[in-house]
Amino acid sequence: MPGPPTVLHVLEALTSGVSRHVVDLARHVKGVRHVVAAPAQRVGYVPDRLARGQLAAAGAEFHCVEMRRSPLHPRNAISYLELARLVRRCRPAIIHGHS
């Protein structure tokens, strides 16, 4: 019997309102497996240091993917490959992009 559907949340930053929104989704949208992919911090911004613990407490899985905000940043080629591997592993029903 298959488990609950998986939602893969892809965030280019785990900061302020975005992290709060995803934490709220993980807490309040039941019957769904929440998987979160985000960088450890967005360059030049203060990360939400509580968000990873809050996501874990809400039952979400966190995967660190060091993507950059600029679509043409060279690091994003590696991030794309990491996200593709994560998609193959967790087989999400939905990929929800944030910010």
PDB file of N, CA and C in Angstrom:
ATOM      1  N   MET A   1       0.851  -1.181   0.000  1.00  0.00           N
ATOM      2  CA  MET A   1       0.000   0.000   0.000  1.00  0.00           C
ATOM      3  C   MET A   1       0.893   1.239   0.000  1.00  0.00           C
ATOM      4  N   PRO A   2       0.671   2.155  -0.943  1.00  0.00           N
ATOM      5  CA  PRO A   2       1.534   3.344  -1.019  1.00  0.00           C
ATOM      6  C   PRO A   2       1.305   4.269   0.169  1.00  0.00           C
ATOM      7  N   GLY A   3       2.351   5.017   0.490  1.00  0.00           N
ATOM      8  CA  GLY A   3       2.259   5.974   1.584  1.00  0.00           C
ATOM      9  C   GLY A   3       1.580   7.253   1.127  1.00  0.00           C
ATOM     10  N   PRO A   4       1.646   8.254   1.960  1.00  0.00           N
ATOM     11  CA  PRO A   4       1.014   9.523   1.612  1.00  0.00           C
ATOM     12  C   PRO A   4       1.723  10.180   0.429  1.00  0.00           C
ATOM     13  N   PRO A   5       1.028  11.031  -0.316  1.00  0.00           N
ATOM     14  CA  PRO A   5       1.684  11.732  -1.410  1.00  0.00           C
ATOM     15  C   PRO A   5       2.788  12.642  -0.874  1.00  0.00           C
ATOM     16  N   THR A   6       3.807  12.829  -1.679  1.00  0.00           N
ATOM     17  CA  THR A   6       4.942  13.657  -1.289  1.00  0.00           C
ATOM     18  C   THR A   6       4.878  15.001  -2.001  1.00  0.00           C
ATOM     19  N   VAL A   7       5.099  16.058  -1.237  1.00  0.00           N
ATOM     20  CA  VAL A   7       5.262  17.398  -1.797  1.00  0.00           C
ATOM     21  C   VAL A   7       6.714  17.799  -1.568  1.00  0.00           C
ATOM     22  N   LEU A   8       7.413  18.101  -2.654  1.00  0.00           N
ATOM     23  CA  LEU A   8       8.781  18.593  -2.567  1.00  0.00           C
ATOM     24  C   LEU A   8       8.722  20.116  -2.643  1.00  0.00           C
ATOM     25  N   HIS A   9       9.109  20.771  -1.556  1.00  0.00           N
ATOM     26  CA  HIS A   9       9.162  22.231  -1.501  1.00  0.00           C
ATOM     27  C   HIS A   9      10.587  22.648  -1.851  1.00  0.00           C
ATOM     28  N   VAL A  10      10.747  23.453  -2.894  1.00  0.00           N
ATOM     29  CA  VAL A  10      12.070  23.922  -3.315  1.00  0.00           C
ATOM     30  C   VAL A  10      12.144  25.417  -3.013  1.00  0.00           C
ATOM     31  N   LEU A  11      13.092  25.779  -2.146  1.00  0.00           N
ATOM     32  CA  LEU A  11      13.246  27.170  -1.720  1.00  0.00           C
ATOM     33  C   LEU A  11      14.640  27.649  -2.079  1.00  0.00           C
ATOM     34  N   GLU A  12      14.746  28.843  -2.623  1.00  0.00           N
ATOM     35  CA  GLU A  12      16.075  29.388  -2.877  1.00  0.00           C
ATOM     36  C   GLU A  12      16.636  30.047  -1.628  1.00  0.00           C
ATOM     37  N   ALA A  13      15.823  30.149  -0.600  1.00  0.00           N
ATOM     38  CA  ALA A  13      16.290  30.704   0.675  1.00  0.00           C
ATOM     39  C   ALA A  13      15.375  30.231   1.789  1.00  0.00           C
ATOM     40  N   LEU A  14      15.964  29.982   2.938  1.00  0.00           N
ATOM     41  CA  LEU A  14      15.193  29.618   4.123  1.00  0.00           C
ATOM     42  C   LEU A  14      15.251  30.822   5.063  1.00  0.00           C
ATOM     43  N   THR A  15      14.536  31.880   4.664  1.00  0.00           N
ATOM     44  CA  THR A  15      14.547  33.131   5.408  1.00  0.00           C
ATOM     45  C   THR A  15      13.127  33.624   5.631  1.00  0.00           C
ATOM     46  N   SER A  16      12.951  34.372   6.667  1.00  0.00           N
ATOM     47  CA  SER A  16      11.751  35.125   7.053  1.00  0.00           C
ATOM     48  C   SER A  16      10.436  34.505   6.619  1.00  0.00           C
ATOM     49  N   GLY A  17       9.674  35.199   5.777  1.00  0.00           N
ATOM     50  CA  GLY A  17       8.321  34.784   5.425  1.00  0.00           C
ATOM     51  C   GLY A  17       8.254  33.458   4.696  1.00  0.00           C
ATOM     52  N   VAL A  18       9.241  33.166   3.877  1.00  0.00           N
ATOM     53  CA  VAL A  18       9.239  31.910   3.135  1.00  0.00           C
ATOM     54  C   VAL A  18       9.360  30.729   4.097  1.00  0.00           C
ATOM     55  N   SER A  19      10.285  30.832   5.029  1.00  0.00           N
ATOM     56  CA  SER A  19      10.445  29.720   5.973  1.00  0.00           C
ATOM     57  C   SER A  19       9.201  29.559   6.832  1.00  0.00           C
ATOM     58  N   ARG A  20       8.617  30.664   7.259  1.00  0.00           N
ATOM     59  CA  ARG A  20       7.392  30.595   8.078  1.00  0.00           C
ATOM     60  C   ARG A  20       6.268  29.911   7.309  1.00  0.00           C
ATOM     61  N   HIS A  21       6.125  30.271   6.040  1.00  0.00           N
ATOM     62  CA  HIS A  21       5.075  29.695   5.198  1.00  0.00           C
ATOM     63  C   HIS A  21       5.238  28.179   5.064  1.00  0.00           C
ATOM     64  N   VAL A  22       6.459  27.735   4.786  1.00  0.00           N
ATOM     65  CA  VAL A  22       6.697  26.300   4.598  1.00  0.00           C
ATOM     66  C   VAL A  22       6.544  25.546   5.916  1.00  0.00           C
ATOM     67  N   VAL A  23       6.981  26.144   7.022  1.00  0.00           N
ATOM     68  CA  VAL A  23       6.767  25.526   8.335  1.00  0.00           C
ATOM     69  C   VAL A  23       5.268  25.377   8.584  1.00  0.00           C
ATOM     70  N   ASP A  24       4.486  26.415   8.283  1.00  0.00           N
ATOM     71  CA  ASP A  24       3.031  26.336   8.462  1.00  0.00           C
ATOM     72  C   ASP A  24       2.416  25.242   7.594  1.00  0.00           C
ATOM     73  N   LEU A  25       2.877  25.120   6.354  1.00  0.00           N
ATOM     74  CA  LEU A  25       2.372  24.052   5.484  1.00  0.00           C
ATOM     75  C   LEU A  25       2.674  22.681   6.081  1.00  0.00           C
ATOM     76  N   ALA A  26       3.907  22.496   6.531  1.00  0.00           N
ATOM     77  CA  ALA A  26       4.290  21.200   7.109  1.00  0.00           C
ATOM     78  C   ALA A  26       3.483  20.885   8.361  1.00  0.00           C
ATOM     79  N   ARG A  27       3.191  21.900   9.153  1.00  0.00           N
ATOM     80  CA  ARG A  27       2.420  21.684  10.394  1.00  0.00           C
ATOM     81  C   ARG A  27       0.947  21.404  10.135  1.00  0.00           C
ATOM     82  N   HIS A  28       0.371  22.098   9.169  1.00  0.00           N
ATOM     83  CA  HIS A  28      -1.088  22.102   9.053  1.00  0.00           C
ATOM     84  C   HIS A  28      -1.656  21.317   7.872  1.00  0.00           C
ATOM     85  N   VAL A  29      -0.843  20.963   6.896  1.00  0.00           N
ATOM     86  CA  VAL A  29      -1.338  20.153   5.785  1.00  0.00           C
ATOM     87  C   VAL A  29      -0.995  18.702   6.113  1.00  0.00           C
ATOM     88  N   LYS A  30      -1.966  18.016   6.641  1.00  0.00           N
ATOM     89  CA  LYS A  30      -1.780  16.635   7.108  1.00  0.00           C
ATOM     90  C   LYS A  30      -2.008  15.639   5.971  1.00  0.00           C
ATOM     91  N   GLY A  31      -1.517  14.438   6.154  1.00  0.00           N
ATOM     92  CA  GLY A  31      -1.702  13.387   5.166  1.00  0.00           C
ATOM     93  C   GLY A  31      -0.776  13.536   3.970  1.00  0.00           C
ATOM     94  N   VAL A  32       0.262  14.348   4.141  1.00  0.00           N
ATOM     95  CA  VAL A  32       1.222  14.606   3.067  1.00  0.00           C
ATOM     96  C   VAL A  32       2.624  14.475   3.644  1.00  0.00           C
ATOM     97  N   ARG A  33       3.503  13.884   2.886  1.00  0.00           N
ATOM     98  CA  ARG A  33       4.922  13.852   3.250  1.00  0.00           C
ATOM     99  C   ARG A  33       5.564  15.131   2.686  1.00  0.00           C
ATOM    100  N   HIS A  34       6.132  15.941   3.565  1.00  0.00           N
ATOM    101  CA  HIS A  34       6.762  17.194   3.149  1.00  0.00           C
ATOM    102  C   HIS A  34       8.273  17.009   3.102  1.00  0.00           C
ATOM    103  N   VAL A  35       8.861  17.287   1.940  1.00  0.00           N
ATOM    104  CA  VAL A  35      10.303  17.247   1.749  1.00  0.00           C
ATOM    105  C   VAL A  35      10.724  18.652   1.328  1.00  0.00           C
ATOM    106  N   VAL A  36      11.720  19.210   2.011  1.00  0.00           N
ATOM    107  CA  VAL A  36      12.157  20.579   1.750  1.00  0.00           C
ATOM    108  C   VAL A  36      13.597  20.577   1.253  1.00  0.00           C
ATOM    109  N   ALA A  37      13.825  21.254   0.137  1.00  0.00           N
ATOM    110  CA  ALA A  37      15.177  21.426  -0.409  1.00  0.00           C
ATOM    111  C   ALA A  37      15.476  22.924  -0.411  1.00  0.00           C
ATOM    112  N   ALA A  38      16.563  23.300   0.268  1.00  0.00           N
ATOM    113  CA  ALA A  38      16.933  24.715   0.360  1.00  0.00           C
ATOM    114  C   ALA A  38      18.417  24.817   0.688  1.00  0.00           C
ATOM    115  N   PRO A  39      19.023  25.955   0.363  1.00  0.00           N
ATOM    116  CA  PRO A  39      20.416  26.150   0.760  1.00  0.00           C
ATOM    117  C   PRO A  39      20.518  26.420   2.257  1.00  0.00           C
ATOM    118  N   ALA A  40      21.712  26.230   2.797  1.00  0.00           N
ATOM    119  CA  ALA A  40      21.936  26.506   4.218  1.00  0.00           C
ATOM    120  C   ALA A  40      21.671  27.978   4.524  1.00  0.00           C
ATOM    121  N   GLN A  41      22.056  28.857   3.599  1.00  0.00           N
ATOM    122  CA  GLN A  41      21.732  30.272   3.748  1.00  0.00           C
ATOM    123  C   GLN A  41      21.823  30.952   2.398  1.00  0.00           C
ATOM    124  N   ARG A  42      21.076  32.028   2.242  1.00  0.00           N
ATOM    125  CA  ARG A  42      21.144  32.809   1.007  1.00  0.00           C
ATOM    126  C   ARG A  42      22.251  33.827   1.169  1.00  0.00           C
ATOM    127  N   VAL A  43      23.147  33.884   0.217  1.00  0.00           N
ATOM    128  CA  VAL A  43      24.284  34.789   0.290  1.00  0.00           C
ATOM    129  C   VAL A  43      23.792  36.225   0.447  1.00  0.00           C
ATOM    130  N   GLY A  44      24.280  36.883   1.505  1.00  0.00           N
ATOM    131  CA  GLY A  44      23.914  38.270   1.744  1.00  0.00           C
ATOM    132  C   GLY A  44      22.672  38.462   2.603  1.00  0.00           C
ATOM    133  N   TYR A  45      22.047  37.390   3.056  1.00  0.00           N
ATOM    134  CA  TYR A  45      20.829  37.489   3.869  1.00  0.00           C
ATOM    135  C   TYR A  45      21.003  36.688   5.153  1.00  0.00           C
ATOM    136  N   VAL A  46      20.229  37.045   6.142  1.00  0.00           N
ATOM    137  CA  VAL A  46      20.272  36.332   7.417  1.00  0.00           C
ATOM    138  C   VAL A  46      19.313  35.148   7.341  1.00  0.00           C
ATOM    139  N   PRO A  47      19.811  33.920   7.530  1.00  0.00           N
ATOM    140  CA  PRO A  47      18.927  32.756   7.470  1.00  0.00           C
ATOM    141  C   PRO A  47      18.048  32.662   8.721  1.00  0.00           C
ATOM    142  N   ASP A  48      16.937  31.989   8.582  1.00  0.00           N
ATOM    143  CA  ASP A  48      16.064  31.696   9.712  1.00  0.00           C
ATOM    144  C   ASP A  48      16.648  30.481  10.420  1.00  0.00           C
ATOM    145  N   ARG A  49      17.370  30.706  11.488  1.00  0.00           N
ATOM    146  CA  ARG A  49      18.090  29.626  12.179  1.00  0.00           C
ATOM    147  C   ARG A  49      17.149  28.639  12.889  1.00  0.00           C
ATOM    148  N   LEU A  50      15.908  29.033  13.103  1.00  0.00           N
ATOM    149  CA  LEU A  50      14.956  28.150  13.783  1.00  0.00           C
ATOM    150  C   LEU A  50      14.182  27.260  12.818  1.00  0.00           C
ATOM    151  N   ALA A  51      14.159  27.637  11.548  1.00  0.00           N
ATOM    152  CA  ALA A  51      13.278  26.978  10.588  1.00  0.00           C
ATOM    153  C   ALA A  51      13.564  25.488  10.431  1.00  0.00           C
ATOM    154  N   ARG A  52      14.821  25.095  10.367  1.00  0.00           N
ATOM    155  CA  ARG A  52      15.121  23.669  10.164  1.00  0.00           C
ATOM    156  C   ARG A  52      14.608  22.825  11.320  1.00  0.00           C
ATOM    157  N   GLY A  53      14.766  23.306  12.548  1.00  0.00           N
ATOM    158  CA  GLY A  53      14.235  22.585  13.703  1.00  0.00           C
ATOM    159  C   GLY A  53      12.722  22.553  13.697  1.00  0.00           C
ATOM    160  N   GLN A  54      12.097  23.665  13.297  1.00  0.00           N
ATOM    161  CA  GLN A  54      10.639  23.718  13.232  1.00  0.00           C
ATOM    162  C   GLN A  54      10.106  22.778  12.145  1.00  0.00           C
ATOM    163  N   LEU A  55      10.813  22.720  11.019  1.00  0.00           N
ATOM    164  CA  LEU A  55      10.407  21.794   9.960  1.00  0.00           C
ATOM    165  C   LEU A  55      10.500  20.348  10.446  1.00  0.00           C
ATOM    166  N   ALA A  56      11.587  20.030  11.122  1.00  0.00           N
ATOM    167  CA  ALA A  56      11.755  18.668  11.647  1.00  0.00           C
ATOM    168  C   ALA A  56      10.659  18.343  12.658  1.00  0.00           C
ATOM    169  N   ALA A  57      10.347  19.298  13.536  1.00  0.00           N
ATOM    170  CA  ALA A  57       9.296  19.084  14.539  1.00  0.00           C
ATOM    171  C   ALA A  57       7.931  18.876  13.884  1.00  0.00           C
ATOM    172  N   ALA A  58       7.737  19.484  12.706  1.00  0.00           N
ATOM    173  CA  ALA A  58       6.475  19.334  11.984  1.00  0.00           C
ATOM    174  C   ALA A  58       6.455  18.064  11.130  1.00  0.00           C
ATOM    175  N   GLY A  59       7.580  17.333  11.125  1.00  0.00           N
ATOM    176  CA  GLY A  59       7.630  16.078  10.385  1.00  0.00           C
ATOM    177  C   GLY A  59       8.198  16.187   8.978  1.00  0.00           C
ATOM    178  N   ALA A  60       8.693  17.349   8.588  1.00  0.00           N
ATOM    179  CA  ALA A  60       9.258  17.529   7.250  1.00  0.00           C
ATOM    180  C   ALA A  60      10.706  17.040   7.211  1.00  0.00           C
ATOM    181  N   GLU A  61      11.111  16.590   6.049  1.00  0.00           N
ATOM    182  CA  GLU A  61      12.502  16.202   5.810  1.00  0.00           C
ATOM    183  C   GLU A  61      13.205  17.397   5.179  1.00  0.00           C
ATOM    184  N   PHE A  62      14.427  17.693   5.602  1.00  0.00           N
ATOM    185  CA  PHE A  62      15.188  18.809   5.031  1.00  0.00           C
ATOM    186  C   PHE A  62      16.402  18.274   4.279  1.00  0.00           C
ATOM    187  N   HIS A  63      16.620  18.801   3.082  1.00  0.00           N
ATOM    188  CA  HIS A  63      17.786  18.454   2.272  1.00  0.00           C
ATOM    189  C   HIS A  63      18.471  19.750   1.867  1.00  0.00           C
ATOM    190  N   CYS A  64      19.730  19.870   2.208  1.00  0.00           N
ATOM    191  CA  CYS A  64      20.493  21.070   1.886  1.00  0.00           C
ATOM    192  C   CYS A  64      20.936  21.003   0.421  1.00  0.00           C
ATOM    193  N   VAL A  65      20.475  21.953  -0.371  1.00  0.00           N
ATOM    194  CA  VAL A  65      20.862  22.074  -1.779  1.00  0.00           C
ATOM    195  C   VAL A  65      21.327  23.510  -1.969  1.00  0.00           C
ATOM    196  N   GLU A  66      22.599  23.685  -2.231  1.00  0.00           N
ATOM    197  CA  GLU A  66      23.199  25.028  -2.284  1.00  0.00           C
ATOM    198  C   GLU A  66      22.944  25.743  -3.601  1.00  0.00           C
ATOM    199  N   MET A  67      21.677  26.091  -3.846  1.00  0.00           N
ATOM    200  CA  MET A  67      21.323  26.834  -5.052  1.00  0.00           C
ATOM    201  C   MET A  67      21.488  28.334  -4.812  1.00  0.00           C
ATOM    202  N   ARG A  68      21.536  29.087  -5.888  1.00  0.00           N
ATOM    203  CA  ARG A  68      21.660  30.537  -5.822  1.00  0.00           C
ATOM    204  C   ARG A  68      20.442  31.202  -6.435  1.00  0.00           C
ATOM    205  N   ARG A  69      20.175  32.428  -6.023  1.00  0.00           N
ATOM    206  CA  ARG A  69      18.999  33.174  -6.489  1.00  0.00           C
ATOM    207  C   ARG A  69      19.084  33.479  -7.986  1.00  0.00           C
ATOM    208  N   SER A  70      20.243  33.839  -8.470  1.00  0.00           N
ATOM    209  CA  SER A  70      20.418  34.152  -9.884  1.00  0.00           C
ATOM    210  C   SER A  70      20.326  32.875 -10.720  1.00  0.00           C
ATOM    211  N   PRO A  71      19.412  32.827 -11.699  1.00  0.00           N
ATOM    212  CA  PRO A  71      19.258  31.603 -12.489  1.00  0.00           C
ATOM    213  C   PRO A  71      20.515  31.220 -13.269  1.00  0.00           C
ATOM    214  N   LEU A  72      21.357  32.184 -13.572  1.00  0.00           N
ATOM    215  CA  LEU A  72      22.543  31.905 -14.379  1.00  0.00           C
ATOM    216  C   LEU A  72      23.798  31.651 -13.556  1.00  0.00           C
ATOM    217  N   HIS A  73      23.667  31.589 -12.237  1.00  0.00           N
ATOM    218  CA  HIS A  73      24.834  31.338 -11.395  1.00  0.00           C
ATOM    219  C   HIS A  73      25.371  29.937 -11.690  1.00  0.00           C
ATOM    220  N   PRO A  74      26.697  29.792 -11.859  1.00  0.00           N
ATOM    221  CA  PRO A  74      27.266  28.475 -12.178  1.00  0.00           C
ATOM    222  C   PRO A  74      26.939  27.388 -11.150  1.00  0.00           C
ATOM    223  N   ARG A  75      26.782  27.737  -9.893  1.00  0.00           N
ATOM    224  CA  ARG A  75      26.476  26.756  -8.845  1.00  0.00           C
ATOM    225  C   ARG A  75      25.151  26.061  -9.105  1.00  0.00           C
ATOM    226  N   ASN A  76      24.252  26.723  -9.819  1.00  0.00           N
ATOM    227  CA  ASN A  76      22.932  26.149 -10.059  1.00  0.00           C
ATOM    228  C   ASN A  76      22.965  24.920 -10.963  1.00  0.00           C
ATOM    229  N   ALA A  77      24.010  24.752 -11.755  1.00  0.00           N
ATOM    230  CA  ALA A  77      24.120  23.530 -12.556  1.00  0.00           C
ATOM    231  C   ALA A  77      24.256  22.320 -11.635  1.00  0.00           C
ATOM    232  N   ILE A  78      25.067  22.452 -10.594  1.00  0.00           N
ATOM    233  CA  ILE A  78      25.230  21.369  -9.616  1.00  0.00           C
ATOM    234  C   ILE A  78      23.932  21.202  -8.825  1.00  0.00           C
ATOM    235  N   SER A  79      23.314  22.314  -8.458  1.00  0.00           N
ATOM    236  CA  SER A  79      22.052  22.260  -7.704  1.00  0.00           C
ATOM    237  C   SER A  79      20.975  21.540  -8.495  1.00  0.00           C
ATOM    238  N   TYR A  80      20.929  21.787  -9.792  1.00  0.00           N
ATOM    239  CA  TYR A  80      19.946  21.118 -10.639  1.00  0.00           C
ATOM    240  C   TYR A  80      20.135  19.600 -10.576  1.00  0.00           C
ATOM    241  N   LEU A  81      21.367  19.149 -10.670  1.00  0.00           N
ATOM    242  CA  LEU A  81      21.638  17.713 -10.590  1.00  0.00           C
ATOM    243  C   LEU A  81      21.247  17.146  -9.224  1.00  0.00           C
ATOM    244  N   GLU A  82      21.540  17.901  -8.150  1.00  0.00           N
ATOM    245  CA  GLU A  82      21.165  17.455  -6.802  1.00  0.00           C
ATOM    246  C   GLU A  82      19.642  17.369  -6.670  1.00  0.00           C
ATOM    247  N   LEU A  83      18.934  18.360  -7.216  1.00  0.00           N
ATOM    248  CA  LEU A  83      17.470  18.331  -7.161  1.00  0.00           C
ATOM    249  C   LEU A  83      16.907  17.180  -7.993  1.00  0.00           C
ATOM    250  N   ALA A  84      17.513  16.916  -9.136  1.00  0.00           N
ATOM    251  CA  ALA A  84      17.045  15.800  -9.971  1.00  0.00           C
ATOM    252  C   ALA A  84      17.202  14.468  -9.228  1.00  0.00           C
ATOM    253  N   ARG A  85      18.328  14.295  -8.522  1.00  0.00           N
ATOM    254  CA  ARG A  85      18.521  13.073  -7.716  1.00  0.00           C
ATOM    255  C   ARG A  85      17.481  12.985  -6.604  1.00  0.00           C
ATOM    256  N   LEU A  86      17.209  14.121  -5.957  1.00  0.00           N
ATOM    257  CA  LEU A  86      16.225  14.142  -4.883  1.00  0.00           C
ATOM    258  C   LEU A  86      14.837  13.795  -5.423  1.00  0.00           C
ATOM    259  N   VAL A  87      14.494  14.303  -6.584  1.00  0.00           N
ATOM    260  CA  VAL A  87      13.201  13.982  -7.204  1.00  0.00           C
ATOM    261  C   VAL A  87      13.110  12.487  -7.488  1.00  0.00           C
ATOM    262  N   ARG A  88      14.174  11.905  -8.003  1.00  0.00           N
ATOM    263  CA  ARG A  88      14.158  10.457  -8.274  1.00  0.00           C
ATOM    264  C   ARG A  88      14.003   9.650  -6.987  1.00  0.00           C
ATOM    265  N   ARG A  89      14.637  10.111  -5.910  1.00  0.00           N
ATOM    266  CA  ARG A  89      14.559   9.382  -4.630  1.00  0.00           C
ATOM    267  C   ARG A  89      13.197   9.524  -3.960  1.00  0.00           C
ATOM    268  N   CYS A  90      12.684  10.745  -3.895  1.00  0.00           N
ATOM    269  CA  CYS A  90      11.445  10.934  -3.106  1.00  0.00           C
ATOM    270  C   CYS A  90      10.171  10.854  -3.951  1.00  0.00           C
ATOM    271  N   ARG A  91      10.305  10.879  -5.275  1.00  0.00           N
ATOM    272  CA  ARG A  91       9.169  10.707  -6.189  1.00  0.00           C
ATOM    273  C   ARG A  91       7.953  11.551  -5.783  1.00  0.00           C
ATOM    274  N   PRO A  92       8.104  12.882  -5.789  1.00  0.00           N
ATOM    275  CA  PRO A  92       7.011  13.738  -5.338  1.00  0.00           C
ATOM    276  C   PRO A  92       5.820  13.744  -6.302  1.00  0.00           C
ATOM    277  N   ALA A  93       4.635  13.867  -5.715  1.00  0.00           N
ATOM    278  CA  ALA A  93       3.421  14.067  -6.514  1.00  0.00           C
ATOM    279  C   ALA A  93       3.357  15.515  -6.991  1.00  0.00           C
ATOM    280  N   ILE A  94       3.924  16.409  -6.175  1.00  0.00           N
ATOM    281  CA  ILE A  94       3.918  17.855  -6.464  1.00  0.00           C
ATOM    282  C   ILE A  94       5.289  18.416  -6.132  1.00  0.00           C
ATOM    283  N   ILE A  95       5.792  19.292  -6.984  1.00  0.00           N
ATOM    284  CA  ILE A  95       6.977  20.086  -6.678  1.00  0.00           C
ATOM    285  C   ILE A  95       6.497  21.520  -6.534  1.00  0.00           C
ATOM    286  N   HIS A  96       6.651  22.064  -5.338  1.00  0.00           N
ATOM    287  CA  HIS A  96       6.159  23.409  -5.021  1.00  0.00           C
ATOM    288  C   HIS A  96       7.356  24.337  -4.890  1.00  0.00           C
ATOM    289  N   GLY A  97       7.526  25.245  -5.856  1.00  0.00           N
ATOM    290  CA  GLY A  97       8.615  26.208  -5.828  1.00  0.00           C
ATOM    291  C   GLY A  97       8.217  27.435  -5.015  1.00  0.00           C
ATOM    292  N   HIS A  98       9.114  27.883  -4.159  1.00  0.00           N
ATOM    293  CA  HIS A  98       8.857  29.047  -3.308  1.00  0.00           C
ATOM    294  C   HIS A  98       9.898  30.124  -3.602  1.00  0.00           C
ATOM    295  N   SER A  99       9.463  31.359  -3.584  1.00  0.00           N
ATOM    296  CA  SER A  99      10.275  32.564  -3.826  1.00  0.00           C
ATOM    297  C   SER A  99      11.059  32.439  -5.106  1.00  0.00           C
TER     298      SER A  99
END
